[in-house]
Amino acid sequence: MLDRLAKRFGSRFGADKIVGGETFSQAIPLIKQLNYEGLQVTVDHLGEFVNSEKEARERTQECIESIQAIAHHQLNSEISLKLTSLGLDISQNVVLDNMELILEEAKQYGITVTIDMEDSSRSGTTLEIYKTLKNRYSNLGTVIQSYLYRSDEDIDDLHAYDPYLRLVKGAYKESGKVAFVDKPMVDENLKRLIEKNVLNGHYTAIGSHDDAIIEFTKNLAKKHNISKDQFEFQMLYGMRNQTQQKLINEGYTVRVYLPYGEDWYGYFMRRLAERPANIAFAIKGIFKK
């Protein structure tokens, strides 16, 4: 049923509401409009799990060209990427070589690159690669997911690297052996991670549409006299638009996560398949103000 619905309504519901276009060129006018509205952006070229070095290099080149376009058009945008799209499942040497090409280009233009976090089986390797690269590139961030038991220790381990972290609840379906299964526990852990990373003095992106998490962060900043330029809120494109604008009006930095690419249908269906709760989340987020 989901397959039929996505194919029937996908072009409108998916591309128009969730994805910025099939190519970066198509996304440029939208990024300009978001910037005009006071929103910053991070773009993500859709696609995961490549199994050939040739395809991994093609994805690398796409990232490089996006960086060049961001600079050329003077867009207020970072880029996000998944290591599996750059060869993580082939070898660490392949993904490290490709990341270095991307980071060298991004460094030239002062553009930040964030490594998205994938499922728990790849978390450890992803963070080891992050630490290896962070020693050489300051323009690099990554993601920590609060539903994983390991995340609190990961925050401690990353402290010495002055990390730029996007803190999120997490969207993958995970076993109770590695992750909290109760939403209240995930929420409370996210609050703990936000507090720890912010008070450690590291720039923090709070990736959440949850009003309670947003209010917690605002109150934390007031309580500890933390400047608004030490953190930002991040939300998916097309979700909580009025909330985004309200936060901007209050002087907070808001960044929109904007995916693009021909694989929008696969992206959308995988998110639903990984976690059925994502269906209600997507619909609620689009229509909630």
Coordinates of N, CA and C in Angstrom, one line a residue, residues 6 26 46 53 71 85-86 94 111 118 120 133 145-146 159 163 168 190 229 238-239 242 251 258 284-285:
A6 N 3.1 6.1 -2.5 CA 4.3 7.0 -2.8 C 4.4 7.2 -4.3
Q26 N 18.6 22.5 -9.5 CA 17.2 22.8 -9.2 C 17.0 23.3 -7.8
L46 N 21.2 12.8 -2.0 CA 20.6 11.5 -1.6 C 21.3 10.4 -2.3
E53 N 34.0 1.4 -6.3 CA 34.8 2.6 -6.1 C 34.4 3.7 -7.2
A71 N 29.7 28.2 -3.3 CA 30.6 29.3 -3.3 C 30.3 30.3 -4.5
S85 N 27.8 6.5 1.1 CA 27.8 6.9 -0.3 C 29.1 7.2 -0.9
L86 N 30.1 7.2 0.0 CA 31.5 7.5 -0.4 C 32.4 6.3 -0.3
V94 N 39.2 3.9 0.9 CA 38.4 4.6 -0.2 C 37.7 5.8 0.4
I111 N 33.6 26.3 3.8 CA 32.3 25.6 3.9 C 32.4 24.4 4.8
E118 N 24.7 7.0 10.5 CA 23.8 6.0 9.9 C 23.5 5.0 11.0
S120 N 23.5 1.8 13.8 CA 24.5 1.6 14.9 C 25.7 0.8 14.5
L133 N 40.0 12.7 10.6 CA 39.9 13.8 9.7 C 39.8 15.2 10.5
Q145 N 23.4 10.4 17.9 CA 21.9 10.0 18.1 C 21.6 9.6 19.5
S146 N 20.6 10.3 20.1 CA 20.4 10.1 21.5 C 19.7 8.7 21.9
H159 N 35.2 15.2 23.1 CA 35.4 16.5 23.8 C 36.8 17.1 23.4
P163 N 34.4 19.3 19.0 CA 33.6 18.8 17.9 C 32.4 19.8 17.6
V168 N 20.7 14.6 17.6 CA 19.3 14.2 17.1 C 18.9 13.0 17.9
L190 N 18.6 13.0 25.0 CA 18.9 14.1 24.1 C 19.1 15.3 24.9
D229 N 25.0 32.5 19.5 CA 25.9 32.1 18.4 C 26.7 30.9 18.8
G238 N 10.6 21.7 4.9 CA 9.2 21.5 4.8 C 8.5 21.2 6.1
M239 N 9.2 21.2 7.2 CA 8.6 20.9 8.5 C 8.8 22.1 9.5
Q242 N 6.5 27.7 10.4 CA 6.2 28.8 11.3 C 7.1 28.9 12.5
G251 N 15.9 35.7 17.3 CA 17.4 35.8 17.2 C 18.2 34.6 17.2
L258 N 18.2 20.1 3.8 CA 17.6 20.0 2.4 C 18.2 18.9 1.6
K284 N 2.8 14.7 10.4 CA 2.7 15.7 11.5 C 3.6 16.9 11.3
G285 N 4.8 16.6 11.0 CA 5.8 17.7 10.8 C 5.5 18.7 9.7

